[in-house]
Coordinates of C-alpha atoms and ligand atoms in Angstrom, one line a residue:
X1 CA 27.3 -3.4 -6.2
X2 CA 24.8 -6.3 -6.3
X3 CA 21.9 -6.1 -4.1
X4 CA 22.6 -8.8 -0.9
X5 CA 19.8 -8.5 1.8
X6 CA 22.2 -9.8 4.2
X7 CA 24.0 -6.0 3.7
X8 CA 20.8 -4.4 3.7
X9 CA 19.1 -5.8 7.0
X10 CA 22.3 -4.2 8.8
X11 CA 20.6 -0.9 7.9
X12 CA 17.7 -1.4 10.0
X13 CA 18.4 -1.4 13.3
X14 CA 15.3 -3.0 14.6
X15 CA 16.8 -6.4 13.8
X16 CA 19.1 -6.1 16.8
X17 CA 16.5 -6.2 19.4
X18 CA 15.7 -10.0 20.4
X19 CA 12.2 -11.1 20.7
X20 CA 11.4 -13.4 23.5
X21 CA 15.0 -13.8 24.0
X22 CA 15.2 -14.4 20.5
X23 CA 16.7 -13.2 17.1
X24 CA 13.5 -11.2 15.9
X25 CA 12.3 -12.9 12.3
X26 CA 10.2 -10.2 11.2
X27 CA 7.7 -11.6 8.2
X28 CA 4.9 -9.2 8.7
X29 CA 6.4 -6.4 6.7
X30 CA 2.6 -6.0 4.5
X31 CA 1.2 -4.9 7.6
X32 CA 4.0 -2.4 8.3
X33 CA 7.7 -2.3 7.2
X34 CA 10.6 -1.6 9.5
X35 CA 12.9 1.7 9.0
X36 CA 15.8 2.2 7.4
X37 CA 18.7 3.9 10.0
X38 CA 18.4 6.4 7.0
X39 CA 14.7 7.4 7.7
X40 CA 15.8 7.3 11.5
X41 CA 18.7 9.4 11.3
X42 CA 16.6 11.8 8.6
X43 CA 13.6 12.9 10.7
X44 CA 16.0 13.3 13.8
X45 CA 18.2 16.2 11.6
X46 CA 15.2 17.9 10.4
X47 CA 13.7 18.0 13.8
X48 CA 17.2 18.7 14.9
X49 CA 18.2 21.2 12.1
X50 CA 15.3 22.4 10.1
X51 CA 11.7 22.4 11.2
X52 CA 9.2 25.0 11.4
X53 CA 6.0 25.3 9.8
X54 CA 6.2 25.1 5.6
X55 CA 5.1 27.7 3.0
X56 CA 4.0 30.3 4.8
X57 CA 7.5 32.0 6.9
X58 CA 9.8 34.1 5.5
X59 CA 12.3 33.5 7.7
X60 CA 15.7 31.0 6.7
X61 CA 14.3 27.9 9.1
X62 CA 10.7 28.2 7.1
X63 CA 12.3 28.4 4.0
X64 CA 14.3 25.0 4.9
X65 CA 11.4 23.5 6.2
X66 CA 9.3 24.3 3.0
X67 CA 12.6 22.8 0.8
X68 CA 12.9 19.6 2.4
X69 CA 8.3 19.1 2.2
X70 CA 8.7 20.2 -1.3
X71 CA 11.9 18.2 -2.0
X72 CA 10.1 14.6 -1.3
X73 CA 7.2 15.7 -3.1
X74 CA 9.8 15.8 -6.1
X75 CA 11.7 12.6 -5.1
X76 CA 7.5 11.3 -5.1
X77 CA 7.3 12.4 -8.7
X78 CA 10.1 10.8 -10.0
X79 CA 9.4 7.4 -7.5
X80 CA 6.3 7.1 -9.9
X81 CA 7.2 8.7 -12.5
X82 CA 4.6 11.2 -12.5
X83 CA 4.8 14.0 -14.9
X84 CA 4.7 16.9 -12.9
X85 CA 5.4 17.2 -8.8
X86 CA 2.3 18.9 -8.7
X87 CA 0.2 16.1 -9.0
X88 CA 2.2 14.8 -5.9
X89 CA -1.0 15.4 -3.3
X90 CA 0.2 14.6 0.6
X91 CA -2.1 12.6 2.7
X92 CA -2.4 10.2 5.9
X93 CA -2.2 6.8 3.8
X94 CA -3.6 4.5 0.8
X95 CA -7.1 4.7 3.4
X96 CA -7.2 8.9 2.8
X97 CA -6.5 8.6 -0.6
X98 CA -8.8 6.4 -1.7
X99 CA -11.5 8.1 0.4
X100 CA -10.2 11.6 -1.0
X101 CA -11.0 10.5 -4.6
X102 CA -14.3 8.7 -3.4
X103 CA -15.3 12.6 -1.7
X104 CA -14.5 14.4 -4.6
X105 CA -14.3 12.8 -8.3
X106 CA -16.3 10.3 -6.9
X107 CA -19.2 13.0 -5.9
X108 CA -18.8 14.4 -8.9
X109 CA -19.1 11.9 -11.6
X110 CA -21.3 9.0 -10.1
X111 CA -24.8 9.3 -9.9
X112 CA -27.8 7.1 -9.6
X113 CA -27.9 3.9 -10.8
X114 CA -23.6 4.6 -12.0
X115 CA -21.6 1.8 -11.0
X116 CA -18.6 1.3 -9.7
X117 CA -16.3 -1.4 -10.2
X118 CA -13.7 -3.2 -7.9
X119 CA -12.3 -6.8 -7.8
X120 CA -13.3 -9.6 -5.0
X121 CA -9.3 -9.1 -3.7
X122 CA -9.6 -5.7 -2.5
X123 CA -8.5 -4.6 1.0
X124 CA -11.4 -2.9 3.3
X125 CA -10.1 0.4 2.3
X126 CA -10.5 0.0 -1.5
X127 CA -13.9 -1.4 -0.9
X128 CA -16.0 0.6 1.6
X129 CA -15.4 3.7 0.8
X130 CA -17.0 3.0 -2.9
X131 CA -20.0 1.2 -0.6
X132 CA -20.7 4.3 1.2
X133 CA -20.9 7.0 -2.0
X134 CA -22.7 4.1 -3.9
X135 CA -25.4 4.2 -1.0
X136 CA -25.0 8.1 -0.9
X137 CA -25.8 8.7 -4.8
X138 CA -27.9 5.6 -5.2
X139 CA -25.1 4.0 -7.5
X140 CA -24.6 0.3 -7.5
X141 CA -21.0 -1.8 -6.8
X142 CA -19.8 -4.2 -8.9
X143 CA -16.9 -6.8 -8.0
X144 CA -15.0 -8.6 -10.1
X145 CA -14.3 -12.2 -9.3
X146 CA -11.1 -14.3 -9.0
X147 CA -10.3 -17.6 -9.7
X148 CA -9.0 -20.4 -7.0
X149 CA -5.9 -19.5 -7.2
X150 CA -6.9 -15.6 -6.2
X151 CA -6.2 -14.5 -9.8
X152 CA -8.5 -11.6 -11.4
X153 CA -10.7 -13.3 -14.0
X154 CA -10.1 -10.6 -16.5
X155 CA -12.8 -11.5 -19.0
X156 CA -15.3 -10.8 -16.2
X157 CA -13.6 -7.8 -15.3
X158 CA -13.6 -6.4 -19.2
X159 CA -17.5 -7.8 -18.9
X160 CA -18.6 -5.2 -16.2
X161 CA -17.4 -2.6 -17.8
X162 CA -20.5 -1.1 -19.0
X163 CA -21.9 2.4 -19.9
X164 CA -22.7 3.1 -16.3
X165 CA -19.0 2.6 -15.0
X166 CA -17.7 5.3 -13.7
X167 CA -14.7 4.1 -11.9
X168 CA -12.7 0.9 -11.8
X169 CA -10.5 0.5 -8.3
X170 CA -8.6 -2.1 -8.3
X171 CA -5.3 -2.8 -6.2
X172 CA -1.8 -3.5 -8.1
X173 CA -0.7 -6.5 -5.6
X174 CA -3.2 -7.9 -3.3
X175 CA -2.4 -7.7 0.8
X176 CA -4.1 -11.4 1.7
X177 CA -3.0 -13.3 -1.4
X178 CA -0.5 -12.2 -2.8
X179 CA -1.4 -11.9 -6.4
X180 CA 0.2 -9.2 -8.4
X181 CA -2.4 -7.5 -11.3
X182 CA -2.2 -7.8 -14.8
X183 CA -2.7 -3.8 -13.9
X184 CA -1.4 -2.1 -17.8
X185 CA -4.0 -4.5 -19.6
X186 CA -6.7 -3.4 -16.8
X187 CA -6.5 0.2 -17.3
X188 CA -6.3 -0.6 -21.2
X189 CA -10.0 -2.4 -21.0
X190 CA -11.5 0.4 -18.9
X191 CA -9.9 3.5 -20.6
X192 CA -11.6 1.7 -23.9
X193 CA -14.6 1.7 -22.2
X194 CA -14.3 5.3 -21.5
X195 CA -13.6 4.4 -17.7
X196 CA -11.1 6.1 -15.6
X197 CA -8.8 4.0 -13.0
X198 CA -7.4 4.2 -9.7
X199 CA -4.7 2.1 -8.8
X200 CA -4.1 1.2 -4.9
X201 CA -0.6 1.0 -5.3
X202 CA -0.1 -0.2 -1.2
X203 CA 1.7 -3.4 -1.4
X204 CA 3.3 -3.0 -4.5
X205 CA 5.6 0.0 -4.6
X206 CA 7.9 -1.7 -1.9
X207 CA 8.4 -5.0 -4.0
X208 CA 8.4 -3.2 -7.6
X209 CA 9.1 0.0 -9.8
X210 CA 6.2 1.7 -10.4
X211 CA 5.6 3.9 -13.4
X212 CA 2.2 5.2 -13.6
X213 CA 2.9 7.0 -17.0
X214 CA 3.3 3.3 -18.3
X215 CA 0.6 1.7 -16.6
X216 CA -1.9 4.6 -17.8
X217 CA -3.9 4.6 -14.8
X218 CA -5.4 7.8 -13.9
X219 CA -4.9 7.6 -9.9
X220 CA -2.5 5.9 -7.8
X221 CA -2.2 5.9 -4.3
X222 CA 0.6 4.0 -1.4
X223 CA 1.2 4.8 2.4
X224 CA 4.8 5.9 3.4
X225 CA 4.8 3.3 5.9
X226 CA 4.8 0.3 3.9
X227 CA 7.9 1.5 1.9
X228 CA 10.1 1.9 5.0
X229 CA 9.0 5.6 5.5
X230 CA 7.4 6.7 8.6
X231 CA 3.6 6.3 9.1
X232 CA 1.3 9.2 9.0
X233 CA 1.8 10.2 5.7
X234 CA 1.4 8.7 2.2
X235 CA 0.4 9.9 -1.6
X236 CA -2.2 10.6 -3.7
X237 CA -1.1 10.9 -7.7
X238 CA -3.8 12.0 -9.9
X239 CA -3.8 13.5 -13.0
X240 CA -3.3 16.9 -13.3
X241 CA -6.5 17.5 -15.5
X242 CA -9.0 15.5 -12.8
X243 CA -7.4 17.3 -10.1
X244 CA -7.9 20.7 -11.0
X245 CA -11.4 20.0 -12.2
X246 CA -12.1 17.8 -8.5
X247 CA -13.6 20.1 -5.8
X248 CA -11.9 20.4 -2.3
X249 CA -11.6 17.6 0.3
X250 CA -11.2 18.7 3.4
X251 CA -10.8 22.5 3.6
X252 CA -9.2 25.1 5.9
X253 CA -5.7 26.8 6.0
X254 CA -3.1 26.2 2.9
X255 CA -6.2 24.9 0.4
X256 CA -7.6 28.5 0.0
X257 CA -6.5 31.5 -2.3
X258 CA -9.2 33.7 -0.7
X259 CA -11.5 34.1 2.1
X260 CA -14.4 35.9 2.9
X261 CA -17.5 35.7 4.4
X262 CA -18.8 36.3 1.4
X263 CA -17.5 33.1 -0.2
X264 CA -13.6 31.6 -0.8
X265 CA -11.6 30.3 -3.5
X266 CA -9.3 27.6 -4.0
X267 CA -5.4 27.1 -3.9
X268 CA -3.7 25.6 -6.7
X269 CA -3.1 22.1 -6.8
X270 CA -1.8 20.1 -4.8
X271 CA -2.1 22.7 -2.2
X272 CA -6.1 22.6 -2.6
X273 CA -6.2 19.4 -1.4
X274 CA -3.4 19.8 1.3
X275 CA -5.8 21.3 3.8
X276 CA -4.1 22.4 7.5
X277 CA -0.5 21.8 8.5
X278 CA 0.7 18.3 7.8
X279 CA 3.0 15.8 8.7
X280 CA 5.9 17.8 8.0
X281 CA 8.7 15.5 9.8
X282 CA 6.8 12.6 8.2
X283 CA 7.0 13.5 4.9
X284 CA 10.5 14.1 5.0
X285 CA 10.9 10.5 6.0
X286 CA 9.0 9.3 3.3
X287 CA 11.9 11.2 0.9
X288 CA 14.4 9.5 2.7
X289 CA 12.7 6.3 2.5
X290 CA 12.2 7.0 -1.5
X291 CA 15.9 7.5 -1.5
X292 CA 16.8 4.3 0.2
X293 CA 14.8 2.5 -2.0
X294 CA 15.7 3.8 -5.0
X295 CA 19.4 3.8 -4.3
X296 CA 19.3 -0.2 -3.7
X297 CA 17.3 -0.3 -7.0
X298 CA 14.0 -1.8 -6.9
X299 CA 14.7 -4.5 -10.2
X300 CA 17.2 -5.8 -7.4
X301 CA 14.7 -5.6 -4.7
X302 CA 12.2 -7.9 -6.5
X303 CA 14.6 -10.4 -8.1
X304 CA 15.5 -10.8 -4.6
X305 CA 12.3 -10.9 -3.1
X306 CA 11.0 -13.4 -6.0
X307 CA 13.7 -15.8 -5.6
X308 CA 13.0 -15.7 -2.2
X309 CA 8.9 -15.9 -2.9
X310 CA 9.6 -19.0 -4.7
X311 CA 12.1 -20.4 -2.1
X312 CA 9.2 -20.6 0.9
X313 CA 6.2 -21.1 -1.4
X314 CA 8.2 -24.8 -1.9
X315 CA 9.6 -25.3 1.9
X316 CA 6.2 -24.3 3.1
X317 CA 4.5 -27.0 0.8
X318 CA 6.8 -29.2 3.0
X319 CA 4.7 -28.9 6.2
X320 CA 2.3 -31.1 6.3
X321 CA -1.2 -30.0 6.5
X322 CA -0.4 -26.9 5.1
X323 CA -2.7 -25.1 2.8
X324 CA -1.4 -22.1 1.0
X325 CA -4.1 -19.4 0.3
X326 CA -3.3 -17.6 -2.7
X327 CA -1.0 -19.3 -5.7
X328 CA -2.0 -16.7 -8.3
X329 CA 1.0 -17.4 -11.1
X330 CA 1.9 -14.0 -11.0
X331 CA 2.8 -12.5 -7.0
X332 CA 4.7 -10.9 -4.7
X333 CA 5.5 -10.9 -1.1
X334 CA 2.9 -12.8 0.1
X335 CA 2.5 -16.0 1.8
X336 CA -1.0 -16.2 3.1
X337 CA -2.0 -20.1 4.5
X338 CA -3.9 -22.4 6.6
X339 CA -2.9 -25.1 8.5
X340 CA -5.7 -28.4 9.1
X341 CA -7.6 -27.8 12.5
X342 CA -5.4 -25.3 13.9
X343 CA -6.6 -22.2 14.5
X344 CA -4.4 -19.1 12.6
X345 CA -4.0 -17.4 15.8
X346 CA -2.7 -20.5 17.7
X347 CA -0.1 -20.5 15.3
X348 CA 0.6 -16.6 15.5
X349 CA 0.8 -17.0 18.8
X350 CA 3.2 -20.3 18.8
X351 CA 5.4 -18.5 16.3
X352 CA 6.2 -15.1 18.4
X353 CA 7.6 -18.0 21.3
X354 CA 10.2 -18.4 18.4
X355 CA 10.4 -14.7 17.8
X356 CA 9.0 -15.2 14.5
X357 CA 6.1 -12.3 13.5
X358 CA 3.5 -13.2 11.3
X359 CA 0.0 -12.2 11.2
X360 CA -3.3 -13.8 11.4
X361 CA -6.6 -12.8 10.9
X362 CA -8.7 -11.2 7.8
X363 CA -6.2 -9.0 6.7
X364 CA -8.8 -6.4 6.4
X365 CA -9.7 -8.2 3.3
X366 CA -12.9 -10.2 4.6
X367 CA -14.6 -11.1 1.3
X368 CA -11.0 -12.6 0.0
X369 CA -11.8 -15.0 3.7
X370 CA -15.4 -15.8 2.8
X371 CA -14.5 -16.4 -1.1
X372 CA -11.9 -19.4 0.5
X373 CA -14.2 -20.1 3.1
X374 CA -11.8 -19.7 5.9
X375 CA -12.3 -17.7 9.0
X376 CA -8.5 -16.3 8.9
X377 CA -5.2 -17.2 7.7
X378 CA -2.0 -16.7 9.0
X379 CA 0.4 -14.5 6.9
X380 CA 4.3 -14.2 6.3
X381 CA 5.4 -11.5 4.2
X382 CA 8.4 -10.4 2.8
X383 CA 10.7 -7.7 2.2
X384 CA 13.8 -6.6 1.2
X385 CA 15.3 -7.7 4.7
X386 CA 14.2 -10.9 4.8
X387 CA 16.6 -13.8 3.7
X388 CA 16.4 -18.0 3.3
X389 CA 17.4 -18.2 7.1
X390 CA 14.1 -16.6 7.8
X391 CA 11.8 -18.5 5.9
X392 CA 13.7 -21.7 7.6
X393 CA 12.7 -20.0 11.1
X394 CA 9.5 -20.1 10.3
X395 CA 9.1 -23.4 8.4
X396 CA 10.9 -24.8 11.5
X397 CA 8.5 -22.8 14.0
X398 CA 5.3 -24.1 12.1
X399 CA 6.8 -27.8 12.8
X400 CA 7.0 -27.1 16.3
X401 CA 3.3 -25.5 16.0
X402 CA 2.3 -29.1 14.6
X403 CA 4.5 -30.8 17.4
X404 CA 2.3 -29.0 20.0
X405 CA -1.0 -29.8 18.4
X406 CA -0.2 -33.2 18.0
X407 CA 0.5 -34.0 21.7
Ligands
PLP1 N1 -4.6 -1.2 0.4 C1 -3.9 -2.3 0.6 C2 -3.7 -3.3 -0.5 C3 -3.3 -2.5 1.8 O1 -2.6 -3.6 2.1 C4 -3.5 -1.6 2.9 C5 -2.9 -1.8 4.2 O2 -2.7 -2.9 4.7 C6 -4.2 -0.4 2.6 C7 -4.8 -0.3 1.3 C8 -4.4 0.6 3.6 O3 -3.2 1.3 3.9 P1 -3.2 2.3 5.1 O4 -3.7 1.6 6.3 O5 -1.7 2.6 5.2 O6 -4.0 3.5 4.7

C-alpha cells in the first residue's frame, strides 16, 4: 500500500493528547521524534516478557534478553547496510559517538600540527569534540564554509584537504538549515586525499535510506531517538578494520577478555567498546523503531516528506516579513526562519497558544547563527507524521504572531 501520513500519525498515540486545549501540531520532530505505538508496545513486552541482564546468564530469560540486544544490532546492520553486525557498536547518541571516535581513532592518528576538518553547518556535537583533542594534541581545526543559501562550498572543502588531514566530519543533513550533503562525492575527495570520514548521520536516517557501503564513508553515527526509537541509545558503525585497530573507550565489565592486576585484554569488537551494562530495554526499541521505519519504506517516507518540504517552503514565503534561513537546493526536513523584529522565542511562545511546537534558539549549531548574523531562528521540522494541515496551522499561527505584534 502507498505511504499516506494521514494512516501513519494514527500510529503514534501522542497526537491524541491536546495542547493548550488544542490539537497538538508537533513540527519539532529534529529535536526529538514522537514514538511509534510499535516502540511503545515493544519495550513494555520485553520488560514484561524478556528482560534480564544480556550475555553473560545461562539461564532461558538471559538467553532472550541477549536475542532481542543482539537482534537490533542485526536489524542496525542491515538499516545501514553495514557489512557485518559486528561493526554495529551501541552507545548513548550521535554526541557519544562522535566523542567515542574523537577518544580513540582520534588519539591515535592526530598529532601536532594534524588537522581536522569539519564544515561551518555542524551541530555542537560534531564540532567540539574535534576542538578539545585538537587542543589536547596541538592539532589545528579547519571548517569548511557554506554559501548563503547554507550549501557546502565543496571546492573549498576538496581545498583543505591537505597532507595533515586526518579526519573530515561532516554531517549528512544539517539540524539548523536544512541542507542535505552532497555526502558520496565528499567521502570520494577525502578518501583521494588519503583522508578517512565520519559521517553524522543524525537528521538524515529518519528522512532517507542510508547505505554506508554506497556512500564509502568510514564512520557513521545516528541517535535512536530521532528515528522514532527511544532515547538513551544510538549507533556507532565503523569499519571493521579501524575498529579492531582503535583502543578502548570507556572500559569496565563486557569490554575485557581478561583481567588481572597484572594487566587486561580486550573483548572482541563491538563488545570492546560496549563497556558496562547498557540500555537493554532501549535498544530493543531502537529494533522496533528500525522495523517501523523500514516497513513503511523510507523512498515513501521522503517523497512524502519532500512534497511536503516544498509545500511550506512556498506558504511560508507567503508571510510577510518572513525570512527563511537555509534554501540550500538540495534539503530535507527543515524549515529554519526569521521573522523582521520579532524575537524567535516570541513566536515559539505565540505558537504553543495554538498548540503548534516549534523550536527557537541556536539549534546547538551557533556558528551556522553567527555565519547569518542572527541571534536565533525559530524552527519547524518535519516528519513522517506531519501533513499539509500542519504546515497550514502554523502558517496561520505565524499570522496571528504578526497580528499581535502589529497591535
Ligand atoms: N548531530 C546533529 C546533526 C543533530 O541534529 C544532533 C541533535 O540534535 C546531534 C548530532 C546530537 O544528537 P544527540 O543529542 O542525540 O546525541
Amino acid at each position: 500500500m502507498a505511504f499516506n501520513a494521514e494512516i501513519a500519525r494514527k500510529d503514534f498515540p501522542i497526537f491524541e493528547e491536546k495542547m493548550r486545549g488544542k490539537p497538538l501540531v508537533f513540527l519539532d520532530s529534529a529535536a526529538s521524534a514522537q514514538k511509534p505505538r510499535a516502540v511503545i508496545d515493544a519495550m513494555a513486552r520485553f520488560y514484561s516478557t524478556s528482560y534480564a541482564n544480556i550475555h553473560r546468564g545461562v539461564y532461558e530469560l538471559s538467553e532472550r534478553a541477549t536475542g532481542a540486544f543482539e537482534g537490533t544490532r542485526e536489524k542496525a546492520r542491515a538499516f545501514l547496510n553495514a557489512p557485518e553486525a559486528r561493526e554495529i557498536v551501541f552507545v548513548r547518541g550521535t554526541t557519544e559517538a562522535i566523542n567515542l571516535v574523537a577518544a580513540t581513532f582520534g588519539r591515535t592518528h592526530i598529532g601536532a600540527d594534524d588537522e581536522v576538518l569539519i564544515t561551518h553547518m555542524e551541530h555542537h556535537s560534531n564540532i567540539v569534540p574535534w576542538q578539545l583533542l585538537c587542543e589536547e594534541k596541538g592539532a589545528r581545526l579547519r571548517v569548511a564554509p557554506i554559501d548563503d543559501r547554507g550549501a557546502l562550498d565543496v571546492e573549498a572543502f576538496g581545498k583543505l584537504l591537505t597532507p595533515r588531514t586526518k579526519l573530515a566530519a561532516i554531517s549528512h543533513v544539517s539540524n539548523a538549515l536544512g541542507t542535505v550533503n552532497p555526502v558520496s562525492e565528499l567521502v570520494e575527495l577525502a578518501h583521494a586525499a588519503g583522508v578517512p570520514v565520519l559521517i553524522d548521520g543524525a537528521q538524515a536516517v529518519p528522512h532517507q535510506a542510508v547505505d554506508v557501503q554506497a556512500l564509502g564513508c568510514d564512520f557513521y553515527a545516528f541517535s535512536s531517538h530521532k528515528v522514532f526509537g527511544p532515547s538513551g541509545v544510538g549507533v556507532l558503525w565503523g569499519k571493521a578494520e579501524h575498529l579492531e585497530a582503535m583502543p578502548p573507550y570507556q572500559s569496565g565489565g563486557e569490554m575485557i577478555l581478561t583481567v588481572s592486576f597484572e594487566g587486561s585484554t580486550w573483548n572482541e569488537i563491538p563488545h570492546k567498546f560496549e563497556a558496562g551494562t547498557p540500555d537493554i530495554g532501549g535498544v530493543v526499541g531502537l529494533g522496533a523503531a528500525l522495523d517501523y521505519v523500514t516497513g513503511l519504506g523510507l523512498d515513501a517516507i521522503s517523497a512524502h516528506e519532500s512534497e511536503l518540504l516544498a509545500y511550506a517552503s512556498q506558504a511560508l514565503e507567503t508571510v510577510r516579513g518572513l525570512r527563511l534561513i537555509g534554501t540550500a537546493p538540495h534539503k530535507a526536513s527543515v524549515l529554519s526562519f526569521v521573522l523582521d523584529g520579532i524575537h524567535p522565542h516570541d513566536i515559539g511562545t505565540i505558537l504553543d497558544q495554538e498548540g503548534i511546537a516549534v523550536r527557537t534558539g541556536h539549534h546547538c549549531a551557533q556558528p551556522v547563527m553567527q555565519r547569518f548574523d542572527v541571534p536565533a531562528t525559530a524552527r519547524a521540522s518535519l516528519a513522517l507524521y506531519n501533513t499539509r494541515a500542519d504546515v497550514d496551522a502554523l502558517v496561520a499561527g505565524l499570522e496571528r504572531v504578526r497580528g499581535v505584534f502589529a497591535r
